[in-house]
RNA sequence: UGGCACGUAGCUCAGCGGCAGAGCAUCGCCCUGACACGGCGAGGGUCGUGGGUUCAAAUCCCUCCGUGCCAACCA
């Protein structure tokens, strides 16, 4: 009674807690376990953010969830590690530095490769740590001592090993093929880096090719008239009666004075579409390229790397492809060959990075043969070695792997892993080697030069789970933590990254890189729109953390992260968790008012056993949710337990003991409070680590950090037994009294009585009942003017002499009667249904019968109550 | 064109075979000694449409409508 203050600040300050604990934790070494540390291994490797990047909501979500899992498993006794790192992001980074130089009037080519790369490294050193600093504001528990970069020595070694090995195996080869070319970035790109712009308003432009023998013409249509400079055939359907007799003849190219054969091709040509004749440009169109191969047509490349017409274009040479289009249309029209035009909605392939309209070009590049790699990667998921959460993403994964095409991995860039191949000037032999080559592997000439190209960024990303753990060396880390436990990532890089890691892992070391793949959704704005800089609806996670603190911010993300759905972010949703944070804090202050030292164990009372049993259920539910990656369910469970069971009920129950005279009850309540808050702090730690630590540090008798305390287990708590039914009875009685109080608009000051013959069990809790709702239990018969309540099926009355409003009371009872009648009707119908009675499970049938009995009794009681009002 | 999701209270979502749930918002009453960042109580939905299976459907199957994503694409 003497202590009414708690010495704790009135409000929790998340920023102060962060400032205090984050550096302490990082310096503790807990994040950097040794491979031989005790516990089953648990490992996550971070999806490495680009060095060019700023932390956005996607990163915040992604890393919060990883941290949550690692903190949970670490507390749960696993040898848990989370390896961080960043990605060099080839094209993206080169692009940024080039732009910076251009702003200063410098072209990278003037600078030369060496000097340019120095600039990129400088830039990386200067701003590359930015993302890491930002990540730390999330409170992440990464092992920074093992931080990696995709172009560090280890990763570079892994890349070289992998490339050379796969080349030796014939899985990497060099070939001249039609590839996607980015005319602004001036590099080849992979199929995946081509994005299609939808619903572009285009024009389908028709013109005529005159037959060489002067006997007529063939009309073709195109959305790209300029490509006719590279036409080497006209294709028609071999069974099209209009054209059959023309197959084998030629047409005359009207602008370049060249004869072009007419071929029959059933695959390309749909006779029902347009004129039924198609111009064929094998060097600049993927479908046409296949036709070219089938009919052995020449390939005429008509563009320079920056997509201007080259020497093959005769008078059009030097024109940009779009300028050439206009001029060619004009010239064909002047020649009288124009045959009409119509609007055409189409899609336009664009380079993911530069936005340039992609130009298919014939080019010599390096490729990975994918079919042999895809099969095992497919099988691994089919057989459950790796599981996707949610499972439906496996379909996406399967579909892509089943229809996979070879991967063009060479890029005409400077920033990236240089291809380990040396070209001999003397004999043209290409030597691929793990070590730098000084003499040609074929003729021995010293006149060798390393391939100018670098590898696609994703080539090194594919090796990330291996390289971060030390591969190709056989490290202890690799032995302990590979395969990793889970990959947490977004659906947008299932092809780019997840599938390729699967293939690389299986191929290089014979096992999958992760047991689980958790795919989270996209963080959208409060209207459900995608966040984008151009739309200006981007929420800056750092600002949000500044405003609400790390704990509430993380809790919000977790609360939104379920299985298989995008997340709708709003500031309102953060407020729920700042309020929750406050609730936890205020209730903890209550504990501190009463608990000043570690309370000795004491025989728990009914209320104590009740909350301990409820805590056990909460622990089980939180664990089950986390184990199934249902972060939202875990959060809901914590909220439900802490707010509704602990604060709303137990804390109120405990007051009777804490403020009462019974010393045994008092110490039992103190011990229970201590136990429950010790549990809450530990349950909360993965979600709200700083708040949890603040609780832990201020909980008497604890030592060390909560992050290495044992995660609670359901077995730590007593199971509920029949004696706890009293608590439900008491709760029902309290709610009944409160309802009457609210409905009758009686203030809290008026003491009420609960009169009945059957609620004697409540006498044991008279103090609590009095404390919580200013009511007492009296054995007796129905008074004259009263409200009738039903507690646990037992009729009781609350005398209302002097305050009863008869009309209001009749109305209220009428409502309840209608509801009860509906329920009774339903159950009677159900139980009168022979099919149900015959086929329903016996337990269900019994419980339904019991329900009907209860409801019928309740209905009768209500009718009686109504009658009692006169 | 194909594939995959999704459509449940005003809003955001959970439930996925046994009388519709949560948070926020709304409406009352309360500054009661942890908390007004609070307490107590209440109202609110024929679960997108139409059919089918079942004793029983928000839940399983089919149709359609709407929304979103992914993949392919007719010159």
Coordinates of C-alpha atoms in Angstrom, one line a residue, chain A residues 418 421-431 436-452:
Chain A
X418 CA 35.1 -9.8 -65.7
X421 CA 38.2 -16.0 -70.7
X422 CA 41.3 -14.9 -72.7
X423 CA 41.3 -14.4 -76.4
X424 CA 44.4 -15.3 -78.3
X425 CA 45.5 -12.9 -81.0
X426 CA 47.6 -15.5 -82.8
X427 CA 45.2 -18.4 -83.1
X428 CA 41.9 -17.0 -81.9
X429 CA 41.6 -19.7 -79.3
X430 CA 39.7 -18.8 -76.1
X431 CA 41.3 -19.9 -72.9
X436 CA 44.8 -15.2 -65.0
X437 CA 46.1 -16.4 -68.3
X438 CA 49.4 -15.3 -69.7
X439 CA 49.8 -17.7 -72.5
X440 CA 47.2 -19.1 -74.9
X441 CA 46.0 -22.6 -73.9
X442 CA 46.2 -23.7 -77.5
X443 CA 49.2 -22.2 -79.3
X444 CA 51.0 -20.8 -76.3
X445 CA 51.2 -17.3 -77.6
X446 CA 51.6 -14.6 -75.0
X447 CA 49.5 -12.3 -77.1
X448 CA 46.3 -12.9 -75.1
X449 CA 43.7 -10.5 -73.9
X450 CA 40.9 -11.0 -71.3
X451 CA 37.4 -10.8 -72.6
X452 CA 36.1 -7.3 -72.3

